[in-house]
Coordinates of N, CA, C and O in Angstrom, one line a residue:
M1 N 1.0 -1.6 0.2 CA 0.0 -0.3 -0.2 C 1.2 0.9 -0.2 O 1.6 1.2 0.8
D2 N 0.4 1.9 -0.8 CA 1.1 3.3 -1.2 C 0.8 4.4 0.4 O -0.7 4.4 0.6
T3 N 1.9 5.1 0.9 CA 1.6 5.9 2.4 C 1.5 7.3 1.6 O 2.5 7.5 0.4
I4 N 1.4 8.5 1.6 CA 1.1 9.9 1.7 C 2.1 10.2 2.6 O 1.8 10.5 3.8
A5 N 3.2 11.1 2.2 CA 3.5 12.3 3.5 C 2.7 13.2 4.2 O 2.0 13.8 3.8
P6 N 3.0 13.5 5.4 CA 2.0 14.4 6.1 C 2.1 16.0 4.5 O 3.2 16.0 4.3
G7 N 1.4 16.3 4.9 CA 1.0 17.4 4.5 C 1.0 17.5 2.6 O 1.2 18.5 1.9
R8 N 0.9 16.2 1.9 CA 1.3 16.6 0.4 C -0.2 15.6 0.0 O -1.1 15.0 1.2
P9 N -0.9 16.0 -0.9 CA -1.9 15.7 -1.3 C -2.1 14.0 -1.5 O -1.1 13.5 -1.9
A10 N -3.1 13.9 -1.4 CA -3.2 12.2 -1.5 C -3.6 11.7 -2.5 O -3.6 10.5 -2.9
V11 N -3.9 12.2 -3.8 CA -4.4 12.3 -5.3 C -3.7 13.5 -5.9 O -3.4 14.4 -6.0
G12 N -3.9 12.9 -6.9 CA -2.5 14.1 -8.1 C -1.0 13.9 -8.0 O -0.8 12.9 -7.6
Y13 N -0.7 15.4 -8.2 CA 0.7 15.4 -8.2 C 1.3 16.3 -7.4 O 1.0 15.8 -6.8
A14 N 2.9 15.5 -7.4 CA 3.8 16.6 -6.5 C 3.3 17.9 -6.1 O 2.7 18.7 -7.3
D15 N 3.1 18.0 -5.2 CA 3.0 19.9 -5.0 C 3.6 20.5 -5.5 O 5.1 20.5 -5.8
P16 N 3.7 21.7 -6.5 CA 4.2 22.4 -7.3 C 5.6 23.2 -6.8 O 6.2 23.3 -7.1
K17 N 5.1 23.4 -5.3 CA 6.3 23.7 -4.5 C 7.9 23.0 -4.1 O 8.7 23.5 -4.5
E18 N 7.3 21.9 -4.7 CA 8.5 20.8 -5.0 C 9.2 20.3 -5.8 O 10.2 20.5 -6.1
C19 N 8.3 20.1 -6.7 CA 9.1 19.4 -8.0 C 7.9 20.7 -9.0 O 6.9 20.0 -9.9
V20 N 8.2 22.0 -9.2 CA 7.6 22.8 -10.7 C 7.8 22.1 -12.1 O 6.8 22.2 -12.7
V21 N 9.4 20.8 -12.3 CA 9.0 20.4 -13.5 C 7.8 19.3 -13.9 O 7.4 19.2 -14.9
E22 N 7.6 18.8 -12.3 CA 6.9 17.5 -12.6 C 5.4 18.6 -12.5 O 4.7 17.9 -13.7
A23 N 4.5 19.6 -12.2 CA 3.9 20.2 -11.8 C 3.5 20.8 -13.7 O 2.5 20.4 -14.7
T24 N 4.3 21.2 -14.4 CA 4.9 21.9 -15.4 C 4.6 20.5 -16.7 O 3.1 20.9 -17.8
L25 N 5.0 19.9 -16.3 CA 4.8 18.4 -17.4 C 3.5 17.5 -17.8 O 3.1 17.1 -18.4
D26 N 2.9 18.0 -16.4 CA 1.8 17.5 -16.6 C 0.6 17.9 -16.8 O -0.3 18.0 -17.5
L27 N 1.1 19.7 -17.1 CA 0.2 20.5 -17.8 C 0.4 20.1 -19.5 O -0.5 20.5 -20.3
I28 N 1.6 20.1 -19.7 CA 2.0 20.0 -20.9 C 2.5 18.8 -21.7 O 2.7 18.5 -22.9
G29 N 2.4 17.5 -20.7 CA 3.3 16.1 -21.2 C 2.1 15.4 -22.1 O 1.1 15.9 -22.2
G30 N 2.5 14.1 -21.9 CA 2.0 13.4 -23.0 C 2.3 13.7 -24.4 O 3.0 14.1 -24.7
K31 N 1.7 12.4 -25.2 CA 1.8 12.3 -26.7 C 1.4 13.7 -27.4 O 2.0 13.5 -28.1
W32 N 0.2 14.2 -26.8 CA -0.3 14.8 -27.9 C -0.4 16.4 -27.2 O -0.2 17.3 -28.2
K33 N -0.6 16.4 -26.2 CA -0.9 17.9 -25.9 C 0.5 19.0 -26.7 O 0.0 20.0 -27.0
G34 N 1.6 19.0 -26.3 CA 2.7 19.7 -27.0 C 2.9 19.9 -28.6 O 2.7 21.0 -28.7
V35 N 2.7 19.2 -28.8 CA 2.3 19.2 -30.8 C 1.1 19.9 -30.5 O 0.8 20.8 -31.8
I36 N -0.4 19.5 -30.0 CA -1.2 20.5 -30.3 C -1.0 22.2 -29.8 O -1.3 23.1 -30.7
L37 N -0.4 22.2 -29.0 CA 0.6 23.6 -28.6 C 1.3 24.4 -29.9 O 1.4 25.2 -29.6
Y38 N 2.0 23.6 -30.2 CA 3.0 24.0 -31.2 C 2.3 24.7 -32.3 O 2.4 25.0 -32.8
H39 N 0.9 23.3 -33.1 CA 0.3 23.9 -34.1 C -0.9 25.4 -33.8 O -0.5 25.9 -34.5
L40 N -1.1 25.2 -32.5 CA -1.8 26.8 -32.2 C -1.1 27.5 -32.1 O -1.8 28.7 -32.0
Q41 N 0.3 27.9 -32.2 CA 1.5 29.0 -32.5 C 1.1 29.8 -33.2 O 1.1 30.7 -33.4
D42 N 0.5 29.2 -34.7 CA 0.2 29.8 -35.8 C -0.5 30.6 -35.8 O -1.4 31.3 -36.9
G43 N -2.1 30.1 -34.6 CA -3.0 31.1 -34.9 C -4.0 30.3 -34.4 O -4.1 28.7 -34.2
R44 N -5.3 31.0 -34.6 CA -6.9 30.1 -34.3 C -6.8 28.5 -35.5 O -6.7 28.9 -36.4
L45 N -7.2 27.8 -34.9 CA -7.5 26.7 -35.9 C -8.7 25.8 -35.2 O -9.0 26.0 -33.8
R46 N -9.5 26.2 -36.2 CA -10.7 24.8 -36.0 C -10.7 23.3 -35.8 O -9.5 23.1 -36.0
F47 N -11.3 22.5 -35.0 CA -11.1 21.3 -34.7 C -10.5 20.3 -35.5 O -9.9 19.7 -35.3
N48 N -11.2 20.2 -36.7 CA -10.8 19.6 -37.7 C -10.1 20.0 -38.5 O -8.9 18.8 -38.7
E49 N -8.7 21.0 -38.3 CA -8.3 21.8 -39.5 C -6.9 21.0 -37.6 O -6.0 20.8 -38.8
L50 N -7.5 21.5 -36.7 CA -6.1 20.7 -35.7 C -5.7 19.3 -35.8 O -5.2 18.5 -36.1
R51 N -7.4 18.6 -35.9 CA -7.0 17.1 -35.9 C -6.1 16.8 -37.4 O -5.6 15.6 -37.5
R52 N -6.3 17.0 -38.4 CA -5.8 16.7 -40.1 C -4.5 16.8 -39.8 O -3.8 16.2 -40.0
K53 N -3.9 18.0 -38.8 CA -2.2 18.2 -38.7 C -2.1 17.4 -38.0 O -0.6 17.4 -37.9
L54 N -2.6 16.6 -37.0 CA -2.2 15.9 -35.6 C -1.9 14.2 -36.7 O -1.6 13.5 -36.0
G55 N -2.5 14.1 -37.5 CA -2.6 13.1 -38.3 C -3.5 12.1 -36.9 O -4.4 11.3 -37.4
A56 N -2.8 10.9 -37.0 CA -3.3 9.8 -36.3 C -3.8 10.1 -34.9 O -4.2 9.1 -34.5
I57 N -4.7 10.9 -34.9 CA -5.4 11.2 -32.9 C -6.8 10.7 -33.9 O -6.9 11.1 -34.3
T58 N -7.4 10.7 -32.5 CA -8.7 9.9 -32.4 C -9.5 11.5 -32.2 O -8.7 12.7 -31.6
Q59 N -10.6 11.4 -32.6 CA -11.6 12.6 -32.4 C -11.9 12.5 -30.5 O -11.5 14.0 -30.3
R60 N -12.2 11.7 -30.1 CA -12.1 11.9 -28.6 C -10.4 11.9 -28.2 O -10.7 12.9 -26.7
M61 N -9.9 12.0 -28.5 CA -8.5 11.7 -27.7 C -7.9 13.4 -28.1 O -7.8 14.4 -27.1
L62 N -8.7 14.2 -29.2 CA -8.2 15.1 -29.0 C -8.9 16.0 -28.6 O -8.6 17.6 -27.9
T63 N -10.8 15.9 -28.5 CA -11.0 16.8 -27.6 C -11.0 16.5 -26.2 O -10.9 17.5 -25.0
K64 N -10.2 14.9 -25.5 CA -10.2 15.4 -24.0 C -8.8 15.9 -24.0 O -8.4 16.7 -22.9
Q65 N -7.8 16.2 -24.9 CA -6.4 16.7 -24.8 C -6.8 18.3 -24.7 O -6.4 19.1 -23.6
L66 N -7.8 18.6 -26.0 CA -8.0 19.8 -25.6 C -8.6 20.9 -24.6 O -8.3 21.7 -23.8
R67 N -9.9 19.2 -23.9 CA -9.9 19.9 -22.5 C -9.9 20.2 -21.4 O -9.3 21.3 -20.9
E68 N -8.3 19.3 -21.5 CA -7.2 19.1 -20.8 C -6.6 20.5 -20.7 O -6.4 21.5 -19.4
L69 N -6.4 21.2 -21.7 CA -5.9 22.3 -22.2 C -6.0 23.8 -21.1 O -5.6 24.5 -20.8
E70 N -7.6 23.7 -22.0 CA -8.7 24.8 -21.4 C -8.9 24.8 -20.2 O -8.6 26.3 -19.5
E71 N -9.0 23.8 -19.8 CA -8.9 23.5 -18.2 C -7.9 24.2 -17.3 O -7.8 24.9 -16.3
A72 N -6.5 23.6 -18.1 CA -5.7 24.3 -17.4 C -5.0 25.7 -17.6 O -3.9 26.5 -17.3
G73 N -5.8 26.7 -18.4 CA -5.7 27.7 -19.1 C -4.5 27.9 -20.4 O -4.4 29.2 -20.1
L74 N -4.4 27.6 -20.6 CA -3.8 27.2 -21.7 C -4.1 27.6 -23.5 O -3.0 28.0 -24.0
V75 N -5.4 26.9 -23.4 CA -5.8 27.3 -24.5 C -7.2 27.6 -24.5 O -7.9 27.2 -23.1
I76 N -8.1 29.2 -25.2 CA -8.9 29.2 -25.5 C -10.1 28.6 -26.0 O -9.2 28.4 -27.4
R77 N -11.4 28.1 -25.9 CA -11.7 27.6 -27.1 C -13.4 28.9 -27.3 O -13.9 29.3 -26.0
T78 N -13.1 28.7 -28.4 CA -14.3 30.1 -28.5 C -15.5 29.1 -29.6 O -15.5 28.7 -30.6
V79 N -16.7 29.3 -29.5 CA -18.0 28.5 -29.6 C -18.8 29.9 -30.5 O -19.1 30.9 -30.0
Y80 N -18.9 30.2 -32.1 CA -19.7 30.7 -32.4 C -21.3 30.3 -32.5 O -21.2 28.9 -32.8
A81 N -22.1 31.2 -32.5 CA -23.5 30.8 -32.3 C -23.9 30.5 -34.1 O -24.3 31.9 -34.6
E82 N -23.6 29.9 -34.4 CA -24.1 29.7 -36.2 C -24.5 28.3 -36.4 O -24.3 27.4 -35.7
V83 N -24.7 28.0 -37.6 CA -25.6 26.8 -38.1 C -24.7 26.6 -39.0 O -24.8 27.1 -40.3
P84 N -23.8 25.2 -39.3 CA -23.4 24.3 -38.2 C -22.8 25.5 -37.3 O -22.0 26.7 -37.5
P85 N -22.4 24.8 -35.5 CA -21.7 25.5 -34.7 C -20.2 25.4 -35.5 O -19.6 24.7 -36.0
R86 N -19.5 26.7 -35.1 CA -18.0 26.8 -35.5 C -17.1 26.8 -34.2 O -18.1 27.7 -33.1
V87 N -16.6 26.2 -34.0 CA -15.5 26.3 -32.9 C -14.4 26.1 -32.9 O -13.6 25.8 -33.6
E88 N -13.5 27.2 -32.2 CA -11.9 27.7 -33.0 C -11.5 27.6 -31.7 O -11.7 27.4 -30.7
Y89 N -10.4 27.1 -31.5 CA -9.1 27.1 -30.6 C -8.6 27.7 -30.9 O -7.7 28.4 -32.1
R90 N -7.4 28.9 -29.2 CA -6.4 29.6 -29.8 C -5.5 29.3 -28.8 O -6.5 29.3 -27.3
L91 N -4.2 29.8 -28.4 CA -3.7 30.0 -26.8 C -3.9 31.1 -26.7 O -4.0 32.3 -27.0
S92 N -4.1 30.8 -25.3 CA -4.6 31.5 -24.4 C -3.0 32.8 -24.1 O -2.1 32.2 -24.3
P93 N -2.9 33.7 -23.1 CA -1.2 34.5 -22.6 C -0.5 33.7 -22.1 O 0.6 33.6 -22.7
A94 N -1.3 32.7 -21.2 CA -0.1 31.4 -20.5 C 0.4 30.5 -21.6 O 1.3 30.0 -21.6
G95 N -0.7 30.3 -22.5 CA 0.0 29.5 -23.5 C 0.8 29.7 -24.5 O 2.0 29.3 -25.2
E96 N 0.4 31.2 -24.8 CA 1.5 31.6 -25.9 C 3.1 31.8 -25.1 O 4.2 32.0 -25.7
S97 N 3.0 32.1 -24.0 CA 4.2 32.5 -23.0 C 4.7 30.7 -23.2 O 5.9 30.8 -22.2
L98 N 4.6 29.7 -23.3 CA 5.2 28.4 -23.8 C 5.6 28.4 -24.9 O 6.4 27.4 -25.3
A99 N 5.6 29.5 -25.8 CA 6.0 29.3 -27.3 C 7.8 29.4 -27.1 O 8.5 28.3 -28.3
P100 N 8.6 29.9 -26.4 CA 10.3 29.3 -26.1 C 10.3 28.1 -25.6 O 11.6 27.8 -25.9
V101 N 9.6 27.6 -24.6 CA 9.8 26.1 -24.7 C 9.5 25.1 -25.5 O 10.4 23.8 -26.0
I102 N 8.5 25.0 -25.8 CA 8.4 24.2 -27.7 C 9.6 24.6 -28.6 O 10.0 23.9 -29.1
A103 N 10.0 25.8 -28.8 CA 10.9 26.1 -29.9 C 12.2 25.3 -29.0 O 13.3 24.7 -30.1
A104 N 12.4 25.5 -27.8 CA 13.8 24.7 -27.7 C 13.3 23.1 -27.3 O 14.2 22.3 -27.9
L105 N 12.5 23.0 -28.0 CA 12.1 21.1 -27.7 C 11.7 20.7 -29.2 O 12.9 20.0 -29.0
K106 N 11.8 21.6 -29.9 CA 11.9 21.6 -31.4 C 13.3 21.7 -32.0 O 14.0 20.6 -32.6
A107 N 13.7 22.7 -31.2 CA 15.4 22.3 -31.7 C 16.4 21.1 -30.7 O 17.3 20.7 -31.8
W108 N 15.9 21.1 -29.9 CA 16.2 19.6 -29.2 C 16.3 18.7 -30.2 O 17.5 17.5 -30.1
G109 N 14.9 18.4 -30.6 CA 14.7 17.4 -31.1 C 15.6 17.8 -33.3 O 15.5 16.1 -33.2
Q110 N 15.4 18.4 -33.3 CA 16.4 18.3 -34.5 C 17.5 18.1 -34.3 O 18.4 17.7 -35.4
A111 N 18.5 18.5 -33.0 CA 19.8 17.9 -32.6 C 20.1 16.7 -32.5 O 21.5 16.7 -32.9
H112 N 18.8 16.2 -32.0 CA 19.4 14.9 -31.4 C 18.9 13.7 -31.9 O 18.4 12.3 -31.1
I113 N 17.6 13.9 -32.4 CA 16.7 12.7 -33.0 C 16.8 12.2 -34.5 O 17.0 13.2 -35.4
S114 N 17.2 11.5 -35.1 CA 17.3 11.4 -36.3 C 16.8 9.7 -36.7 O 16.7 9.1 -36.2
D115 N 15.7 9.5 -37.7 CA 15.0 8.5 -37.8 C 14.3 7.8 -36.7 O 14.3 6.7 -36.6
G116 N 13.5 8.6 -35.7 CA 12.7 8.1 -34.7 C 14.2 8.1 -33.6 O 13.8 6.6 -32.4
K117 N 15.3 8.1 -33.9 CA 16.4 7.5 -32.6 C 17.3 8.4 -32.0 O 17.5 9.7 -32.7
L118 N 17.5 8.6 -30.9 CA 18.4 9.3 -30.3 C 19.6 9.4 -31.2 O 20.1 8.2 -31.0
V119 N 20.4 10.8 -31.2 CA 21.6 10.6 -31.9 C 22.5 11.4 -30.9 O 22.2 12.2 -30.7
R120 N 23.5 10.7 -30.2 CA 24.0 11.0 -29.2 C 25.6 12.3 -30.2 O 25.6 11.8 -31.0
T121 N 25.7 13.3 -29.3 CA 26.3 14.1 -30.5 C 27.9 14.4 -29.1 O 28.3 15.2 -29.8
D122 N 27.9 13.7 -28.4 CA 28.8 14.0 -27.4 C 30.0 13.1 -27.8 O 30.0 12.2 -29.0
E123 N 31.0 13.0 -27.9 CA 32.2 12.3 -28.4 C 32.3 10.7 -28.0 O 32.7 10.1 -28.3
A124 N 31.7 10.3 -26.7 CA 31.3 9.0 -26.4 C 30.4 8.1 -27.5 O 30.3 6.4 -27.4
A125 N 29.9 9.0 -28.3 CA 29.4 8.3 -29.2 C 30.2 7.2 -30.2 O 30.9 8.0 -31.1

């Protein structure tokens, strides 16, 4: 049985004061959230536009990830009163502030990943 240290939440993730990296990765981690944030940097996208950009994601998973990003305050969902309804997603100011992080991840990937494998750039490689 797992035990909970005094003062720590019984469910969820570590106290952000203890590990802000873990708290941040909870907000943007996983297979799809970072990619969604990356594509939304170009501006507003409708649900199906975003889904086409992501390729293999299911409608259910995209909906789930967008809801989580919206709850975290990183994405803004706008519903237009039209028939058929139009829904657009865009980055919130907090989401926009992740641009340097996303750019750093992209640069790291370009420098270290080749054909789906990690490429070592140190002398021991």
